[in-house]
Amino acid sequence: MKKILVTGAFGQIGSELVPALQKKFGKDQVVAMGHKTVTSNFDGILEKADTRDKDILASIIKKYDIVDVYHLVSLLSVGGEKDPKVTWDINVGGLKNILELGVEFGLKIFWPSSIAAFGSTTPRDNTPQETILEPTTMYGVTKVTGENLCRYFNIKYGLDVRSVRYPGIISWKTPPSAGTTEYTVAMLYDGVQGKGNTCWLGPDTMLPMMYVNDAIKATIDLMDTPVLKIKLRGSYNLAAVSFTAKQWEEAIRKHIPDLKVSYKPDERQKIADSWPKSIDDSQARADWGWKHEYSLEKMTKEMVENLRKEFSIS
Ligand code: SER
């Protein structure tokens, strides 16, 4: 049975990907690696390490005889602007380490890019797979660099590295993180707890979004796809639904009628305005059969139910 390493295992996506992989392959097959965000009640194999440290990474890969790596560690758009240098070191340095170790140990690697790879010069509606990539955040710069690195390592060394550009991910297990699209999660966290929410984007801001279950499915499906079907070694565009902040508020209000939201766009508005409104992901759908399952209504219902359970609110 193959052993899997997940870096960034306690972040927004890792917190859901690890249990999904444990369920699919068994608890003993999945090594969850975290650094600052490790949770104390984790049930499974745990390693605490920094992906900037290549020697420690190599020793973990050897120790468990790792075959597949899901390299999720990343600072996001808002957190990244606070310290662009550290963002570069973690996002690019960590990825470069993983790719080099991938060549050395013959690993198969998943690494996520993001809609942040696009910028204000990119067409914003139905953004094509091949288009202008001129990001305005350090996070986006590291994603474009990462896409190029992945492609290069595939061309030069034949490394089996696979990638998608995640849209904004909507999830409930971790609190809203330092991203622009996480206004969605923040509105729900506040709404479910009966608190007023101040949305940091304007009501008409439209962004591409995806429920975390769909993101996990895409991630695992891409890794399961036979190698010959993978035609792109940069990152595949990936999409589910697009909606405005106001439409998100209205979808939540169907479940929480007394939801109170006020709109106070801040510096995050500029970031959101540089990203696509919708994405053309037809190549992912054609090459490896990607198909999303969660509509706006379905994800809102599930998010509210899960968060009510989480906060023990009936
Ligand atoms: N959720 C991310 C962010 O907003 C986008 O990849 O930074």
mmCIF file with all atom_site columns, N, CA, C and O in Angstrom, residues 129-147:
data_model
loop_
_atom_site.group_PDB
_atom_site.id
_atom_site.type_symbol
_atom_site.label_atom_id
_atom_site.label_alt_id
_atom_site.label_comp_id
_atom_site.label_asym_id
_atom_site.label_entity_id
_atom_site.label_seq_id
_atom_site.pdbx_PDB_ins_code
_atom_site.Cartn_x
_atom_site.Cartn_y
_atom_site.Cartn_z
_atom_site.occupancy
_atom_site.B_iso_or_equiv
_atom_site.pdbx_formal_charge
_atom_site.auth_seq_id
_atom_site.auth_comp_id
_atom_site.auth_asym_id
_atom_site.auth_atom_id
_atom_site.pdbx_PDB_model_num
ATOM 1  N N  . GLN A 1 129 ? -8.135 28.860 -19.977 1.00 0.00 ? 129 GLN A N  1
ATOM 2  C CA . GLN A 1 129 ? -7.012 28.084 -19.427 1.00 0.00 ? 129 GLN A CA 1
ATOM 3  C C  . GLN A 1 129 ? -5.675 28.778 -19.709 1.00 0.00 ? 129 GLN A C  1
ATOM 4  O O  . GLN A 1 129 ? -4.856 28.970 -18.829 1.00 0.00 ? 129 GLN A O  1
ATOM 5  N N  . GLU A 1 130 ? -5.474 29.110 -20.983 1.00 0.00 ? 130 GLU A N  1
ATOM 6  C CA . GLU A 1 130 ? -4.219 29.776 -21.373 1.00 0.00 ? 130 GLU A CA 1
ATOM 7  C C  . GLU A 1 130 ? -4.507 31.266 -21.481 1.00 0.00 ? 130 GLU A C  1
ATOM 8  O O  . GLU A 1 130 ? -5.278 31.686 -22.342 1.00 0.00 ? 130 GLU A O  1
ATOM 9  N N  . THR A 1 131 ? -3.904 32.052 -20.638 1.00 0.00 ? 131 THR A N  1
ATOM 10 C CA . THR A 1 131 ? -4.203 33.490 -20.642 1.00 0.00 ? 131 THR A CA 1
ATOM 11 C C  . THR A 1 131 ? -3.068 34.267 -19.982 1.00 0.00 ? 131 THR A C  1
ATOM 12 O O  . THR A 1 131 ? -2.032 33.694 -19.618 1.00 0.00 ? 131 THR A O  1
ATOM 13 N N  . ILE A 1 132 ? -3.280 35.569 -19.807 1.00 0.00 ? 132 ILE A N  1
ATOM 14 C CA . ILE A 1 132 ? -2.243 36.409 -19.201 1.00 0.00 ? 132 ILE A CA 1
ATOM 15 C C  . ILE A 1 132 ? -2.179 36.130 -17.694 1.00 0.00 ? 132 ILE A C  1
ATOM 16 O O  . ILE A 1 132 ? -3.212 36.101 -17.028 1.00 0.00 ? 132 ILE A O  1
ATOM 17 N N  . LEU A 1 133 ? -0.975 35.938 -17.185 1.00 0.00 ? 133 LEU A N  1
ATOM 18 C CA . LEU A 1 133 ? -0.785 35.709 -15.750 1.00 0.00 ? 133 LEU A CA 1
ATOM 19 C C  . LEU A 1 133 ? 0.096  36.821 -15.190 1.00 0.00 ? 133 LEU A C  1
ATOM 20 O O  . LEU A 1 133 ? 1.320  36.724 -15.215 1.00 0.00 ? 133 LEU A O  1
ATOM 21 N N  . GLU A 1 134 ? -0.550 37.907 -14.756 1.00 0.00 ? 134 GLU A N  1
ATOM 22 C CA . GLU A 1 134 ? 0.194  39.035 -14.174 1.00 0.00 ? 134 GLU A CA 1
ATOM 23 C C  . GLU A 1 134 ? -0.412 39.379 -12.822 1.00 0.00 ? 134 GLU A C  1
ATOM 24 O O  . GLU A 1 134 ? -1.141 40.364 -12.683 1.00 0.00 ? 134 GLU A O  1
ATOM 25 N N  . PRO A 1 135 ? -0.143 38.558 -11.803 1.00 0.00 ? 135 PRO A N  1
ATOM 26 C CA . PRO A 1 135 ? -0.776 38.744 -10.496 1.00 0.00 ? 135 PRO A CA 1
ATOM 27 C C  . PRO A 1 135 ? -0.311 40.020 -9.801  1.00 0.00 ? 135 PRO A C  1
ATOM 28 O O  . PRO A 1 135 ? 0.774  40.532 -10.094 1.00 0.00 ? 135 PRO A O  1
ATOM 29 N N  . THR A 1 136 ? -1.138 40.481 -8.849  1.00 0.00 ? 136 THR A N  1
ATOM 30 C CA . THR A 1 136 ? -0.813 41.725 -8.150  1.00 0.00 ? 136 THR A CA 1
ATOM 31 C C  . THR A 1 136 ? -0.440 41.476 -6.678  1.00 0.00 ? 136 THR A C  1
ATOM 32 O O  . THR A 1 136 ? -0.154 42.414 -5.955  1.00 0.00 ? 136 THR A O  1
ATOM 33 N N  . THR A 1 137 ? -0.504 40.222 -6.232  1.00 0.00 ? 137 THR A N  1
ATOM 34 C CA . THR A 1 137 ? -0.105 39.908 -4.849  1.00 0.00 ? 137 THR A CA 1
ATOM 35 C C  . THR A 1 137 ? 1.120  39.002 -4.876  1.00 0.00 ? 137 THR A C  1
ATOM 36 O O  . THR A 1 137 ? 1.352  38.288 -5.857  1.00 0.00 ? 137 THR A O  1
ATOM 37 N N  . MET A 1 138 ? 1.878  38.987 -3.754  1.00 0.00 ? 138 MET A N  1
ATOM 38 C CA . MET A 1 138 ? 3.015  38.058 -3.686  1.00 0.00 ? 138 MET A CA 1
ATOM 39 C C  . MET A 1 138 ? 2.514  36.620 -3.723  1.00 0.00 ? 138 MET A C  1
ATOM 40 O O  . MET A 1 138 ? 3.150  35.747 -4.313  1.00 0.00 ? 138 MET A O  1
ATOM 41 N N  . TYR A 1 139 ? 1.363  36.374 -3.107  1.00 0.00 ? 139 TYR A N  1
ATOM 42 C CA . TYR A 1 139 ? 0.756  35.041 -3.165  1.00 0.00 ? 139 TYR A CA 1
ATOM 43 C C  . TYR A 1 139 ? 0.582  34.611 -4.634  1.00 0.00 ? 139 TYR A C  1
ATOM 44 O O  . TYR A 1 139 ? 0.982  33.513 -5.031  1.00 0.00 ? 139 TYR A O  1
ATOM 45 N N  . GLY A 1 140 ? 0.015  35.512 -5.439  1.00 0.00 ? 140 GLY A N  1
ATOM 46 C CA . GLY A 1 140 ? -0.183 35.207 -6.854  1.00 0.00 ? 140 GLY A CA 1
ATOM 47 C C  . GLY A 1 140 ? 1.137  35.009 -7.589  1.00 0.00 ? 140 GLY A C  1
ATOM 48 O O  . GLY A 1 140 ? 1.263  34.119 -8.442  1.00 0.00 ? 140 GLY A O  1
ATOM 49 N N  . VAL A 1 141 ? 2.129  35.843 -7.253  1.00 0.00 ? 141 VAL A N  1
ATOM 50 C CA . VAL A 1 141 ? 3.454  35.710 -7.880  1.00 0.00 ? 141 VAL A CA 1
ATOM 51 C C  . VAL A 1 141 ? 4.027  34.314 -7.579  1.00 0.00 ? 141 VAL A C  1
ATOM 52 O O  . VAL A 1 141 ? 4.574  33.639 -8.456  1.00 0.00 ? 141 VAL A O  1
ATOM 53 N N  . THR A 1 142 ? 3.848  33.859 -6.330  1.00 0.00 ? 142 THR A N  1
ATOM 54 C CA . THR A 1 142 ? 4.381  32.525 -5.986  1.00 0.00 ? 142 THR A CA 1
ATOM 55 C C  . THR A 1 142 ? 3.598  31.420 -6.700  1.00 0.00 ? 142 THR A C  1
ATOM 56 O O  . THR A 1 142 ? 4.153  30.371 -7.000  1.00 0.00 ? 142 THR A O  1
ATOM 57 N N  . LYS A 1 143 ? 2.320  31.673 -6.978  1.00 0.00 ? 143 LYS A N  1
ATOM 58 C CA . LYS A 1 143 ? 1.530  30.643 -7.678  1.00 0.00 ? 143 LYS A CA 1
ATOM 59 C C  . LYS A 1 143 ? 1.972  30.540 -9.146  1.00 0.00 ? 143 LYS A C  1
ATOM 60 O O  . LYS A 1 143 ? 2.111  29.448 -9.685  1.00 0.00 ? 143 LYS A O  1
ATOM 61 N N  . VAL A 1 144 ? 2.188  31.696 -9.799  1.00 0.00 ? 144 VAL A N  1
ATOM 62 C CA . VAL A 1 144 ? 2.657  31.647 -11.199 1.00 0.00 ? 144 VAL A CA 1
ATOM 63 C C  . VAL A 1 144 ? 4.045  30.996 -11.254 1.00 0.00 ? 144 VAL A C  1
ATOM 64 O O  . VAL A 1 144 ? 4.323  30.144 -12.106 1.00 0.00 ? 144 VAL A O  1
ATOM 65 N N  . THR A 1 145 ? 4.903  31.382 -10.314 1.00 0.00 ? 145 THR A N  1
ATOM 66 C CA . THR A 1 145 ? 6.243  30.786 -10.272 1.00 0.00 ? 145 THR A CA 1
ATOM 67 C C  . THR A 1 145 ? 6.137  29.276 -10.052 1.00 0.00 ? 145 THR A C  1
ATOM 68 O O  . THR A 1 145 ? 6.825  28.485 -10.712 1.00 0.00 ? 145 THR A O  1
ATOM 69 N N  . GLY A 1 146 ? 5.260  28.892 -9.134  1.00 0.00 ? 146 GLY A N  1
ATOM 70 C CA . GLY A 1 146 ? 5.059  27.467 -8.839  1.00 0.00 ? 146 GLY A CA 1
ATOM 71 C C  . GLY A 1 146 ? 4.576  26.700 -10.057 1.00 0.00 ? 146 GLY A C  1
ATOM 72 O O  . GLY A 1 146 ? 5.045  25.600 -10.349 1.00 0.00 ? 146 GLY A O  1
ATOM 73 N N  . GLU A 1 147 ? 3.640  27.292 -10.807 1.00 0.00 ? 147 GLU A N  1
ATOM 74 C CA . GLU A 1 147 ? 3.146  26.625 -12.021 1.00 0.00 ? 147 GLU A CA 1
ATOM 75 C C  . GLU A 1 147 ? 4.305  26.395 -12.992 1.00 0.00 ? 147 GLU A C  1
ATOM 76 O O  . GLU A 1 147 ? 4.435  25.328 -13.593 1.00 0.00 ? 147 GLU A O  1
#
